[in-house]
mmCIF file of C-alpha atoms in Angstrom:
data_model
loop_
_atom_site.group_PDB
_atom_site.id
_atom_site.type_symbol
_atom_site.label_atom_id
_atom_site.label_comp_id
_atom_site.label_asym_id
_atom_site.label_seq_id
_atom_site.Cartn_x
_atom_site.Cartn_y
_atom_site.Cartn_z
ATOM 1 C CA MET A 11 -123.019 -3.989 -119.952
ATOM 2 C CA LEU A 12 -120.565 -4.433 -116.879
ATOM 3 C CA LEU A 13 -123.434 -4.046 -114.452
ATOM 4 C CA ARG A 14 -126.400 -5.755 -115.934
ATOM 5 C CA GLY A 15 -128.802 -7.019 -113.286
ATOM 6 C CA LYS A 16 -127.080 -5.064 -110.485
ATOM 7 C CA THR A 17 -128.553 -2.530 -108.314
ATOM 8 C CA ALA A 18 -126.709 0.440 -106.880
ATOM 9 C CA ILE A 19 -127.109 3.053 -104.240
ATOM 10 C CA ILE A 20 -125.229 6.277 -104.987
ATOM 11 C CA THR A 21 -125.058 8.925 -102.207
ATOM 12 C CA GLY A 22 -124.769 12.798 -102.970
ATOM 13 C CA ALA A 23 -125.656 12.301 -106.576
ATOM 14 C CA ALA A 24 -128.283 14.916 -107.130
ATOM 15 C CA SER A 25 -125.844 17.758 -108.187
ATOM 16 C CA PRO A 26 -125.970 18.166 -112.128
ATOM 17 C CA ARG A 27 -122.165 18.445 -112.486
ATOM 18 C CA GLY A 28 -121.177 16.178 -109.646
ATOM 19 C CA ILE A 29 -119.292 12.986 -109.605
ATOM 20 C CA GLY A 30 -122.254 11.142 -108.033
ATOM 21 C CA LEU A 31 -124.628 11.849 -110.992
ATOM 22 C CA ALA A 32 -121.865 11.208 -113.602
ATOM 23 C CA THR A 33 -121.450 7.772 -111.825
ATOM 24 C CA ALA A 34 -125.275 7.140 -111.816
ATOM 25 C CA ARG A 35 -125.330 7.801 -115.726
ATOM 26 C CA ARG A 36 -122.276 5.440 -116.327
ATOM 27 C CA PHE A 37 -123.968 2.844 -114.002
ATOM 28 C CA VAL A 38 -127.094 3.118 -116.226
ATOM 29 C CA GLU A 39 -125.215 2.656 -119.425
ATOM 30 C CA GLU A 40 -123.693 -0.566 -117.936
ATOM 31 C CA GLY A 41 -127.207 -1.917 -117.211
ATOM 32 C CA ALA A 42 -127.665 -1.132 -113.500
ATOM 33 C CA ARG A 43 -130.617 0.313 -111.577
ATOM 34 C CA VAL A 44 -129.816 3.198 -109.657
ATOM 35 C CA ALA A 45 -131.002 4.868 -106.287
ATOM 36 C CA ILE A 46 -129.781 8.312 -105.908
ATOM 37 C CA LEU A 47 -129.513 9.271 -102.405
ATOM 38 C CA ASP A 48 -129.212 12.926 -101.323
ATOM 39 C CA ILE A 49 -130.197 15.198 -98.624
ATOM 40 C CA ASP A 50 -132.192 17.136 -101.013
ATOM 41 C CA GLY A 51 -135.114 14.657 -101.755
ATOM 42 C CA PRO A 52 -136.817 16.579 -104.472
ATOM 43 C CA ALA A 53 -133.449 16.809 -106.220
ATOM 44 C CA ALA A 54 -132.727 13.305 -105.867
ATOM 45 C CA GLN A 55 -136.039 12.434 -107.290
ATOM 46 C CA ALA A 56 -135.436 14.656 -110.327
ATOM 47 C CA ALA A 57 -131.927 13.209 -110.956
ATOM 48 C CA ALA A 58 -133.469 9.697 -110.817
ATOM 49 C CA GLN A 59 -136.251 10.583 -113.320
ATOM 50 C CA GLY A 60 -133.422 12.029 -115.669
ATOM 51 C CA LEU A 61 -131.743 8.589 -115.653
ATOM 52 C CA GLY A 62 -134.859 6.957 -117.292
ATOM 53 C CA ASP A 63 -137.341 4.358 -116.112
ATOM 54 C CA ASN A 64 -136.601 2.087 -112.993
ATOM 55 C CA HIS A 65 -134.569 4.347 -111.049
ATOM 56 C CA ILE A 66 -135.323 5.967 -107.869
ATOM 57 C CA GLY A 67 -134.397 9.124 -105.797
ATOM 58 C CA VAL A 68 -134.569 9.102 -102.087
ATOM 59 C CA ALA A 69 -134.052 11.830 -99.420
ATOM 60 C CA CYS A 70 -131.302 10.816 -96.969
ATOM 61 C CA ASN A 71 -129.091 12.686 -94.698
ATOM 62 C CA VAL A 72 -126.018 10.413 -94.401
ATOM 63 C CA ALA A 73 -124.879 11.896 -91.087
ATOM 64 C CA ASP A 74 -128.241 10.758 -89.332
ATOM 65 C CA GLN A 75 -128.420 6.992 -88.723
ATOM 66 C CA ALA A 76 -132.161 6.837 -88.743
ATOM 67 C CA SER A 77 -132.226 8.513 -92.095
ATOM 68 C CA CYS A 78 -129.740 5.963 -93.602
ATOM 69 C CA LEU A 79 -131.681 3.044 -92.398
ATOM 70 C CA LYS A 80 -135.089 4.470 -93.596
ATOM 71 C CA ALA A 81 -133.549 5.198 -97.098
ATOM 72 C CA VAL A 82 -131.778 1.802 -97.503
ATOM 73 C CA GLU A 83 -135.049 -0.105 -96.374
ATOM 74 C CA THR A 84 -136.769 2.070 -99.122
ATOM 75 C CA VAL A 85 -134.367 1.087 -101.762
ATOM 76 C CA ALA A 86 -134.209 -2.637 -100.621
ATOM 77 C CA GLY A 87 -138.215 -2.659 -101.103
ATOM 78 C CA ALA A 88 -137.979 -1.214 -104.403
ATOM 79 C CA PHE A 89 -135.114 -3.172 -105.972
ATOM 80 C CA GLY A 90 -135.364 -6.245 -103.807
ATOM 81 C CA GLN A 91 -131.450 -6.338 -103.601
ATOM 82 C CA ILE A 92 -128.604 -4.208 -103.096
ATOM 83 C CA ASP A 93 -125.411 -5.135 -104.989
ATOM 84 C CA ILE A 94 -123.376 -1.922 -104.878
ATOM 85 C CA LEU A 95 -122.906 1.119 -102.455
ATOM 86 C CA ILE A 96 -121.028 4.124 -103.708
ATOM 87 C CA ASN A 97 -120.441 6.327 -100.562
ATOM 88 C CA ASN A 98 -119.805 9.333 -102.593
ATOM 89 C CA ALA A 99 -121.613 12.240 -100.538
ATOM 90 C CA GLY A 100 -119.307 14.772 -98.903
ATOM 91 C CA ILE A 101 -118.700 18.386 -98.084
ATOM 92 C CA THR A 102 -115.529 20.590 -97.762
ATOM 93 C CA GLN A 103 -114.615 23.891 -96.272
ATOM 94 C CA PRO A 104 -111.503 26.024 -97.097
ATOM 95 C CA VAL A 105 -110.376 26.966 -93.521
ATOM 96 C CA LYS A 106 -106.883 27.129 -91.843
ATOM 97 C CA PHE A 107 -106.010 24.799 -89.002
ATOM 98 C CA LEU A 108 -106.249 27.689 -86.231
ATOM 99 C CA ASP A 109 -109.342 28.872 -87.458
ATOM 100 C CA ILE A 110 -111.352 25.530 -87.349
ATOM 101 C CA THR A 111 -114.242 25.526 -84.836
ATOM 102 C CA PRO A 112 -115.798 22.636 -83.028
ATOM 103 C CA GLY A 113 -118.747 23.048 -85.258
ATOM 104 C CA ASP A 114 -116.844 23.121 -88.427
ATOM 105 C CA TRP A 115 -114.992 19.916 -87.146
ATOM 106 C CA ASP A 116 -118.097 17.959 -86.397
ATOM 107 C CA ARG A 117 -119.816 18.994 -89.656
ATOM 108 C CA ILE A 118 -116.876 17.886 -91.817
ATOM 109 C CA GLN A 119 -116.552 14.521 -89.957
ATOM 110 C CA ASP A 120 -120.135 13.854 -89.810
ATOM 111 C CA VAL A 121 -120.839 13.936 -93.420
ATOM 112 C CA ASN A 122 -117.578 12.747 -94.790
ATOM 113 C CA LEU A 123 -116.721 9.970 -92.399
ATOM 114 C CA LYS A 124 -119.572 9.214 -90.161
ATOM 115 C CA GLY A 125 -121.999 9.040 -93.083
ATOM 116 C CA ILE A 126 -119.977 6.205 -94.586
ATOM 117 C CA LEU A 127 -120.169 4.355 -91.271
ATOM 118 C CA PHE A 128 -123.791 4.683 -91.011
ATOM 119 C CA LEU A 129 -124.893 3.950 -94.502
ATOM 120 C CA SER A 130 -122.531 0.999 -94.924
ATOM 121 C CA GLN A 131 -123.921 -0.368 -91.505
ATOM 122 C CA ALA A 132 -127.419 -0.093 -93.193
ATOM 123 C CA VAL A 133 -126.372 -1.587 -96.481
ATOM 124 C CA ILE A 134 -123.994 -4.477 -95.265
ATOM 125 C CA PRO A 135 -126.681 -6.740 -93.773
ATOM 126 C CA HIS A 136 -128.356 -6.989 -97.283
ATOM 127 C CA MET A 137 -125.094 -7.742 -98.833
ATOM 128 C CA GLN A 138 -124.561 -10.416 -96.217
ATOM 129 C CA LYS A 139 -127.610 -12.251 -96.946
ATOM 130 C CA ARG A 140 -126.500 -12.779 -100.562
ATOM 131 C CA LYS A 141 -122.786 -13.246 -99.724
ATOM 132 C CA ALA A 142 -121.935 -10.653 -102.390
ATOM 133 C CA GLY A 143 -121.471 -6.948 -102.547
ATOM 134 C CA SER A 144 -119.146 -3.978 -103.722
ATOM 135 C CA ILE A 145 -118.648 -0.897 -101.612
ATOM 136 C CA ALA A 146 -116.582 2.034 -102.955
ATOM 137 C CA CYS A 147 -115.768 5.054 -100.601
ATOM 138 C CA MET A 148 -114.846 8.629 -101.619
ATOM 139 C CA SER A 149 -111.564 9.846 -100.172
ATOM 140 C CA SER A 150 -109.373 12.293 -101.497
ATOM 141 C CA VAL A 151 -105.887 13.043 -102.584
ATOM 142 C CA SER A 152 -105.745 15.574 -99.607
ATOM 143 C CA ALA A 153 -105.660 12.583 -97.192
ATOM 144 C CA GLN A 154 -102.540 11.431 -98.804
ATOM 145 C CA ARG A 155 -100.619 14.698 -99.210
ATOM 146 C CA GLY A 156 -101.759 16.492 -96.143
ATOM 147 C CA GLY A 157 -104.083 19.057 -97.633
ATOM 148 C CA GLY A 158 -105.788 19.724 -100.939
ATOM 149 C CA ILE A 159 -106.816 22.988 -102.802
ATOM 150 C CA PHE A 160 -110.103 23.805 -101.237
ATOM 151 C CA GLY A 161 -110.402 21.541 -98.304
ATOM 152 C CA GLY A 162 -108.908 22.471 -94.771
ATOM 153 C CA PRO A 163 -106.976 20.229 -92.436
ATOM 154 C CA HIS A 164 -110.505 18.839 -90.863
ATOM 155 C CA TYR A 165 -111.386 17.696 -94.425
ATOM 156 C CA SER A 166 -108.023 15.986 -94.839
ATOM 157 C CA ALA A 167 -108.374 14.270 -91.537
ATOM 158 C CA ALA A 168 -111.916 13.078 -92.409
ATOM 159 C CA LYS A 169 -110.753 11.855 -95.865
ATOM 160 C CA ALA A 170 -107.926 10.040 -94.122
ATOM 161 C CA GLY A 171 -110.321 8.462 -91.790
ATOM 162 C CA VAL A 172 -112.228 7.092 -94.829
ATOM 163 C CA LEU A 173 -109.133 5.024 -95.824
ATOM 164 C CA GLY A 174 -108.790 3.594 -92.573
ATOM 165 C CA LEU A 175 -112.439 2.640 -92.140
ATOM 166 C CA ALA A 176 -112.732 1.210 -95.657
ATOM 167 C CA LYS A 177 -109.702 -1.039 -95.031
ATOM 168 C CA ALA A 178 -111.064 -2.378 -91.845
ATOM 169 C CA MET A 179 -114.337 -2.881 -93.544
ATOM 170 C CA ALA A 180 -112.703 -4.873 -96.191
ATOM 171 C CA ARG A 181 -110.814 -6.944 -93.929
ATOM 172 C CA GLU A 182 -113.855 -7.684 -91.817
ATOM 173 C CA PHE A 183 -116.443 -8.361 -94.370
ATOM 174 C CA GLY A 184 -114.268 -10.106 -97.024
ATOM 175 C CA ALA A 185 -115.483 -13.469 -95.771
ATOM 176 C CA ASP A 186 -119.004 -12.382 -96.696
ATOM 177 C CA GLY A 187 -118.042 -11.932 -100.195
ATOM 178 C CA ILE A 188 -118.206 -8.074 -99.725
ATOM 179 C CA ARG A 189 -115.477 -6.013 -101.296
ATOM 180 C CA VAL A 190 -114.591 -2.502 -99.984
ATOM 181 C CA ASN A 191 -112.225 -0.038 -101.766
ATOM 182 C CA CYS A 192 -111.456 3.641 -101.893
ATOM 183 C CA VAL A 193 -111.205 6.413 -104.625
ATOM 184 C CA THR A 194 -108.823 9.298 -104.085
ATOM 185 C CA PRO A 195 -109.522 11.871 -106.521
ATOM 186 C CA GLY A 196 -107.376 15.196 -107.255
ATOM 187 C CA LEU A 197 -108.727 18.326 -108.525
ATOM 188 C CA ILE A 198 -112.097 17.568 -110.293
ATOM 189 C CA GLY A 199 -114.120 20.153 -112.053
ATOM 190 C CA THR A 200 -117.463 20.121 -110.251
ATOM 191 C CA ASP A 201 -119.765 22.709 -108.662
ATOM 192 C CA ILE A 202 -117.461 22.631 -105.645
ATOM 193 C CA THR A 203 -114.613 24.274 -107.629
ATOM 194 C CA SER A 204 -116.751 26.269 -110.124
ATOM 195 C CA GLY A 205 -115.910 29.957 -109.766
ATOM 196 C CA LYS A 206 -113.037 29.369 -107.198
ATOM 197 C CA LEU A 207 -110.315 28.541 -109.436
ATOM 198 C CA THR A 208 -108.409 31.717 -110.836
ATOM 199 C CA ASP A 209 -106.359 31.396 -113.901
ATOM 200 C CA GLU A 210 -103.242 31.895 -111.811
ATOM 201 C CA MET A 211 -104.325 28.956 -109.589
ATOM 202 C CA ARG A 212 -105.179 26.810 -112.483
ATOM 203 C CA THR A 213 -101.622 27.255 -114.196
ATOM 204 C CA LYS A 214 -99.874 26.746 -110.951
ATOM 205 C CA ILE A 215 -101.883 23.323 -110.257
ATOM 206 C CA LEU A 216 -101.369 22.127 -113.828
ATOM 207 C CA GLU A 217 -97.570 22.463 -113.466
ATOM 208 C CA GLY A 218 -97.784 19.668 -110.836
ATOM 209 C CA ILE A 219 -100.072 17.264 -112.957
ATOM 210 C CA PRO A 220 -98.326 15.162 -115.421
ATOM 211 C CA LEU A 221 -101.263 14.561 -117.464
ATOM 212 C CA GLY A 222 -101.620 18.301 -117.759
ATOM 213 C CA ARG A 223 -105.317 18.778 -117.125
ATOM 214 C CA LEU A 224 -107.838 18.995 -114.404
ATOM 215 C CA GLY A 225 -110.027 15.915 -113.757
ATOM 216 C CA GLU A 226 -113.528 15.565 -114.872
ATOM 217 C CA ALA A 227 -116.401 13.773 -113.058
ATOM 218 C CA LYS A 228 -116.487 11.061 -115.764
ATOM 219 C CA ASP A 229 -112.975 10.126 -114.841
ATOM 220 C CA VAL A 230 -113.931 9.281 -111.313
ATOM 221 C CA ALA A 231 -117.207 7.643 -112.505
ATOM 222 C CA GLY A 232 -115.011 5.207 -114.698
ATOM 223 C CA ILE A 233 -113.177 4.013 -111.730
ATOM 224 C CA TYR A 234 -116.299 3.637 -109.652
ATOM 225 C CA THR A 235 -117.570 1.553 -112.389
ATOM 226 C CA PHE A 236 -114.615 -0.817 -112.401
ATOM 227 C CA LEU A 237 -114.803 -1.237 -108.681
ATOM 228 C CA ALA A 238 -118.592 -1.934 -108.794
ATOM 229 C CA SER A 239 -118.127 -4.619 -111.545
ATOM 230 C CA ASP A 240 -116.761 -8.055 -111.756
ATOM 231 C CA LEU A 241 -113.563 -6.642 -113.510
ATOM 232 C CA SER A 242 -112.361 -5.923 -109.883
ATOM 233 C CA ALA A 243 -113.510 -9.365 -108.445
ATOM 234 C CA TYR A 244 -110.212 -9.834 -106.520
ATOM 235 C CA VAL A 245 -109.778 -6.173 -105.448
ATOM 236 C CA THR A 246 -110.525 -5.227 -101.717
ATOM 237 C CA GLY A 247 -108.878 -2.858 -99.384
ATOM 238 C CA ALA A 248 -107.377 -0.947 -102.358
ATOM 239 C CA VAL A 249 -107.007 2.802 -102.755
ATOM 240 C CA ILE A 250 -107.169 4.021 -106.435
ATOM 241 C CA ASP A 251 -105.778 7.479 -107.081
ATOM 242 C CA VAL A 252 -107.546 9.459 -110.007
ATOM 243 C CA ASN A 253 -105.408 12.677 -109.941
ATOM 244 C CA GLY A 254 -103.540 12.685 -113.233
ATOM 245 C CA GLY A 255 -100.225 12.095 -111.391
ATOM 246 C CA MET A 256 -100.660 14.845 -108.933
ATOM 247 C CA LEU A 257 -99.578 12.477 -106.363
ATOM 248 C CA ILE A 258 -97.229 9.630 -107.511
ATOM 249 C CA HIS A 259 -96.122 7.361 -104.645
#
C-alpha cells in the first residue's frame, strides 16, 4: 500500500483505455483516494464511480485557469488535502510542419503545456501549506527525439516545453518539499493509437524497440506510482523514459 492515506488528482483520466484511468486504478490499489479530472464531467464521474467508494470525478478544462481553480477547490473540499498531482491530460494531432495553423498550434500548446501550468498553479499552494507533495507531468519520447509516430512538430514542441517547465518547478518548489518529475512514454496502446497502427507500421516500429513490444497503459501507471510514492522521496527534476528502449540516451 504505497499510497495509503494519500490523495491524488489525475487529469484526463476518464478514457476507458487511457493511461490516466490505468493510473487511477493502480493508485486505488495502493490505498489512495483519487479525484479524476476530465473535460467530460459525466465521464469523469462515471470513471470515479468505477473505482469504488470515496473517489470523485470533476469536470475540468485544463486549458482554462478558472476551471482549474474551481476543480482543485472542489477536490480540496472533498478530500481535505492534496498530496499528488498527475498532469496526464493531453491531445495530439498528426500534421506536418508546414501544415500547422495558428489554431492548431494554440490548441496543442494550451492543453499539453498551459494546462500543466494552470493546474499546478492551483494545486501547489495546497501542497505548500503542508510542506509536501508530488507532481508528475506527462511528456513524450517525441520531445526527446524530435517527433513521434502520431504527433506533429507542434506536439513535440509542447511536450519539450513540459520538460523545461517541470524542471523549473522542481527547482523553485523543492524547498517546500514538493517534488516535480516527468514521464516520457513511447508508443502506448490507448484509444489515441487504436485503429491507426497498420501491421506494416507495427512491424517497423517494433524493430526499433529492444523490448520487442508496444507499451501498455499499466506500464506508465507503474512509473507514476513510483513517482507519487515515498520510493522516490529523493527524486525531483527527473525524466523517466517508458519506451521499451525506443530511445536510449
